[in-house]
Amino acid sequence: MVEQDPRTGLRPVLSHPDLTRRFWERRSLTNGILTGLTWLVAIAAAIPLVSVIYLLLVKGGTRLFSADFMEILTGLPPAGFEMGGGIGPAILGTLAMVGIACLISIPIGVLAAIYIGFLEPKSRIAGASRFLAKVLTGFPSIMAGVFVYAIIVIHWGYSAWAGGVALAVLMLRTVVLASEEALAQVPQLMKDAAYGMGCTRSQVVWKVVLPTGLPGILTGVMLAIAGAAGESAPLLFTALFSNYYLSEISEPTASLSILIYNFSGMPFENQIELAWTASLVLVLIVLTFNILARLLEKPKV
């Protein structure tokens, strides 16, 4: 309580301290330096990305955004001295193998995440599964191709479904870890409220946990798809390549990454231009999935 001044009978007015932070103060100066360094690092990291995208737009955009872009997107790859052609079989083959990988990895990954993240999070099986999923994050992609080659290709030959299995092995790690993290973010109060209303454990999973964690799960799935779409090493051992459209999943299949690898080393200008165009298309596909992942990650208001 502020006492009155005995001479005037008035309470003195308290002056507020000056909280303005000056630039030459130690904390302000440190904050400015670190902020500037952060911007420099961000710009340095963005330079390679921007330069690659610019190079792809210059080299590959001339064919992709030309009048004959439909031929580029649907035509067959050209022979050695042939002009024109397209990358249609590679686009279809890439989408087909990524689709097969999704059909395998998403159900297994989400069910595994439900078990290790909700049903039995502290069991030995959950701990071992979590450890193996984290180990797979550092697993070389070419080893997935060698693994599938040993168990599938040697017995049944090169095929689209062998390539899909190899991509599923690589997608599984991302789907499991992302789904487990998404399910862990579901508030415990929602689960307790569901149990209090008489819901069984399966009803809590299907009616509460999965719908609430769905945005995070979809984000992980989109990131896994984006990573699988750009893989090339596993497909060299499993799907090989083909110059024709996919007619059945048990035959060698074209893909954008292998087409880029094959055409970039040819001494023909037309094939080199198609390699640049295929690179741009592949980057656009990966970028699309990454944008979808970021949009799905945003919380619903």
XYZ file of C-alpha atoms in Angstrom:
301
model
C 0.000 0.000 0.000
C 1.393 3.438 -1.000
C 1.259 5.973 1.895
C 0.156 9.580 1.385
C 2.639 12.448 1.399
C 2.183 14.177 4.869
C 2.865 17.612 3.356
C 0.473 17.516 0.418
C -1.899 14.746 1.424
C -1.512 13.181 -2.020
C -0.184 9.803 -2.973
C 3.049 9.957 -4.944
C 2.910 8.840 -8.581
C 5.118 5.826 -9.135
C 7.252 5.951 -12.259
C 7.310 2.753 -14.351
C 10.742 1.365 -15.185
C 11.977 1.681 -18.749
C 11.713 -1.819 -20.214
C 12.819 -0.845 -23.702
C 15.593 -3.119 -24.865
C 18.421 -1.224 -26.571
C 20.376 -2.740 -29.440
C 23.780 -2.368 -27.781
C 22.702 -4.328 -24.741
C 24.249 -7.765 -24.457
C 21.028 -9.777 -24.848
C 19.800 -7.665 -27.782
C 23.159 -7.839 -29.501
C 23.365 -11.617 -29.039
C 19.818 -12.035 -30.310
C 20.574 -9.930 -33.402
C 23.758 -11.844 -34.195
C 22.129 -15.254 -33.813
C 19.110 -14.176 -35.864
C 21.399 -12.973 -38.634
C 23.382 -16.230 -38.566
C 20.155 -18.226 -38.758
C 19.070 -16.294 -41.831
C 22.479 -16.808 -43.449
C 22.334 -20.563 -42.843
C 18.767 -20.739 -44.176
C 19.731 -18.821 -47.315
C 22.838 -20.982 -47.803
C 20.705 -24.124 -47.510
C 18.120 -22.747 -49.950
C 20.678 -21.845 -52.644
C 21.255 -25.469 -53.843
C 17.508 -26.181 -53.825
C 16.636 -23.033 -55.758
C 19.489 -23.580 -58.223
C 18.403 -27.173 -58.906
C 14.773 -26.136 -59.452
C 15.876 -23.281 -61.716
C 18.110 -25.631 -63.731
C 15.294 -28.144 -64.105
C 12.877 -25.436 -65.244
C 15.358 -24.163 -67.822
C 16.502 -27.563 -69.090
C 13.309 -29.575 -68.732
C 10.667 -26.889 -68.997
C 11.392 -26.254 -72.664
C 9.963 -29.662 -73.581
C 7.376 -30.035 -70.824
C 5.735 -26.632 -71.360
C 5.873 -26.756 -75.154
C 3.024 -27.354 -77.578
C 3.687 -31.105 -77.712
C 3.573 -31.605 -73.946
C 0.879 -34.307 -74.321
C 3.267 -36.356 -76.434
C 5.928 -35.898 -73.768
C 3.598 -37.118 -71.013
C 2.060 -40.018 -72.955
C 4.549 -41.048 -75.671
C 6.926 -44.010 -75.603
C 10.650 -43.489 -74.955
C 12.503 -43.023 -78.265
C 15.216 -45.255 -79.674
C 18.814 -44.129 -80.195
C 18.608 -41.770 -83.188
C 14.837 -41.290 -83.022
C 13.429 -37.820 -82.357
C 10.438 -36.939 -80.225
C 9.049 -39.560 -77.886
C 7.892 -39.232 -74.309
C 7.975 -40.566 -70.775
C 4.447 -41.963 -70.451
C 5.401 -45.542 -69.458
C 7.792 -44.219 -66.806
C 5.109 -42.010 -65.233
C 2.570 -44.845 -65.187
C 5.141 -47.330 -63.869
C 6.209 -45.000 -61.071
C 2.614 -44.402 -59.979
C 1.812 -48.135 -60.193
C 4.767 -49.205 -58.043
C 4.158 -46.450 -55.503
C 0.506 -47.546 -55.380
C 1.535 -51.159 -54.716
C 3.902 -49.951 -52.007
C 1.080 -47.959 -50.398
C -1.247 -50.976 -50.387
C 1.416 -52.951 -48.520
C 3.032 -50.429 -46.210
C 0.124 -48.233 -45.053
C -2.087 -50.951 -43.479
C 0.899 -52.715 -41.904
C 2.433 -49.453 -40.709
C -0.754 -48.028 -39.190
C -1.680 -51.304 -37.479
C 1.852 -51.595 -36.110
C 1.646 -48.011 -34.844
C -1.680 -48.751 -33.107
C -0.132 -51.729 -31.346
C 3.146 -50.132 -30.258
C 1.656 -46.705 -29.571
C -1.704 -47.491 -27.993
C -2.430 -51.150 -27.258
C 0.872 -52.398 -25.810
C 3.293 -49.447 -25.779
C 5.553 -50.897 -23.072
C 5.725 -54.531 -24.178
C 8.889 -56.179 -25.452
C 7.432 -56.633 -28.911
C 6.577 -52.922 -29.077
C 10.077 -51.979 -27.973
C 11.678 -54.287 -30.528
C 9.373 -53.036 -33.299
C 10.097 -49.419 -32.425
C 13.833 -50.123 -32.436
C 13.703 -51.889 -35.814
C 11.673 -49.054 -37.342
C 14.305 -46.567 -36.198
C 17.078 -48.795 -37.541
C 15.321 -48.848 -40.918
C 15.586 -45.047 -41.100
C 19.325 -45.484 -41.695
C 18.893 -48.540 -43.916
C 20.482 -47.972 -47.373
C 17.793 -48.008 -50.034
C 19.829 -50.238 -52.323
C 19.805 -52.939 -49.637
C 16.011 -53.048 -49.864
C 16.409 -53.795 -53.562
C 18.958 -56.539 -52.870
C 16.667 -58.050 -50.216
C 13.665 -58.170 -52.557
C 15.866 -59.422 -55.394
C 16.933 -62.367 -53.237
C 13.433 -63.376 -52.141
C 11.308 -62.442 -55.185
C 13.210 -61.582 -58.359
C 15.380 -64.712 -58.363
C 12.255 -66.898 -58.292
C 9.688 -64.886 -60.272
C 11.718 -62.368 -62.276
C 11.691 -58.588 -62.542
C 8.244 -57.106 -62.064
C 6.253 -54.112 -60.928
C 5.107 -55.830 -57.757
C 8.704 -56.659 -56.828
C 9.513 -52.957 -57.184
C 6.445 -52.120 -55.108
C 7.568 -54.465 -52.328
C 11.020 -52.838 -52.291
C 9.454 -49.382 -52.022
C 7.096 -50.662 -49.316
C 10.095 -51.711 -47.210
C 11.413 -48.141 -47.442
C 8.019 -46.549 -46.783
C 7.255 -48.701 -43.768
C 9.712 -46.959 -41.461
C 8.233 -43.514 -42.104
C 4.629 -44.688 -41.839
C 5.203 -46.519 -38.536
C 7.127 -43.747 -36.785
C 4.886 -40.931 -38.040
C 1.696 -42.818 -37.185
C 2.947 -43.694 -33.703
C 3.808 -40.051 -33.045
C 0.404 -38.938 -34.339
C -1.429 -41.414 -32.102
C 0.660 -40.327 -29.118
C -0.627 -36.766 -29.580
C -4.242 -37.824 -28.954
C -5.230 -36.354 -25.530
C -5.621 -38.901 -22.774
C -8.796 -37.123 -21.637
C -10.523 -38.092 -24.896
C -9.622 -41.751 -24.376
C -10.748 -41.680 -20.741
C -14.009 -40.014 -21.737
C -14.646 -42.749 -24.304
C -13.948 -45.458 -21.745
C -16.229 -43.661 -19.285
C -19.054 -43.795 -21.820
C -18.701 -47.577 -22.000
C -16.673 -47.889 -25.207
C -14.542 -50.966 -25.710
C -10.855 -50.734 -26.574
C -11.513 -51.395 -30.268
C -14.202 -48.710 -30.331
C -11.793 -46.232 -28.750
C -9.238 -47.042 -31.459
C -11.624 -46.730 -34.410
C -13.882 -43.945 -33.127
C -11.479 -41.737 -31.153
C -7.776 -42.446 -31.617
C -7.598 -42.943 -35.379
C -9.906 -40.047 -36.390
C -8.056 -37.666 -34.068
C -4.597 -38.748 -35.211
C -5.549 -39.002 -38.898
C -3.949 -35.687 -40.008
C -0.592 -36.724 -38.563
C -0.887 -40.201 -40.072
C -1.678 -38.768 -43.506
C 1.295 -36.420 -43.195
C 3.618 -39.354 -42.595
C 2.058 -41.283 -45.469
C 2.519 -38.377 -47.875
C 6.157 -37.937 -46.861
C 6.739 -41.675 -47.307
C 5.166 -41.564 -50.782
C 7.295 -38.570 -51.752
C 10.441 -40.396 -50.676
C 9.483 -43.626 -52.448
C 8.634 -41.871 -55.721
C 12.211 -40.650 -56.110
C 13.972 -43.944 -55.319
C 16.054 -45.513 -58.066
C 18.523 -47.986 -56.516
C 15.889 -50.521 -55.320
C 14.168 -50.480 -58.708
C 17.371 -51.419 -60.537
C 17.276 -54.782 -58.735
C 13.522 -55.359 -58.813
C 11.605 -53.660 -61.635
C 14.458 -53.104 -64.114
C 13.048 -51.041 -67.038
C 10.747 -51.230 -70.034
C 10.092 -48.989 -73.038
C 6.419 -49.944 -73.134
C 3.343 -49.343 -71.036
C 2.648 -51.656 -68.137
C 0.182 -54.381 -69.118
C 0.502 -56.590 -66.020
C 2.340 -56.224 -62.737
C 4.427 -59.379 -63.283
C 6.622 -57.849 -66.011
C 9.550 -55.387 -65.998
C 8.303 -51.854 -65.500
C 9.580 -48.396 -66.389
C 10.059 -45.689 -63.771
C 11.036 -42.044 -63.903
C 14.182 -42.436 -61.821
C 15.558 -45.299 -63.953
C 14.634 -43.455 -67.169
C 16.634 -40.464 -65.938
C 19.558 -42.758 -65.104
C 19.469 -44.449 -68.514
C 18.895 -41.390 -70.711
C 21.327 -39.055 -68.936
C 24.274 -41.225 -70.012
C 23.295 -41.493 -73.675
C 25.137 -39.501 -76.374
C 21.868 -38.349 -77.983
C 20.538 -34.842 -77.460
C 16.890 -35.924 -77.589
C 17.321 -38.492 -74.816
C 19.238 -36.019 -72.667
C 16.426 -33.475 -73.023
C 13.893 -36.153 -72.061
C 16.010 -36.960 -68.997
C 15.802 -33.308 -67.916
C 12.046 -33.316 -68.553
C 11.573 -36.515 -66.549
C 13.607 -34.974 -63.718
C 11.299 -31.959 -63.660
C 8.189 -34.170 -63.671
C 9.598 -36.271 -60.813
C 10.413 -33.168 -58.768
C 6.902 -31.835 -59.357
C 5.397 -35.136 -58.180
C 7.538 -35.158 -55.034
C 6.811 -31.474 -54.416
C 3.085 -32.099 -54.742
C 3.144 -34.814 -52.084
C 5.242 -32.633 -49.772
C 2.787 -29.750 -50.136
C -0.115 -32.098 -49.403
C 1.719 -33.319 -46.308
C 2.148 -29.753 -45.035
C -1.503 -28.931 -45.716
C -2.687 -32.038 -43.902
C -0.383 -31.243 -40.997
C -2.145 -27.952 -40.260
C -4.603 -28.247 -37.348
C -8.249 -27.823 -38.172
C -9.701 -24.672 -36.635
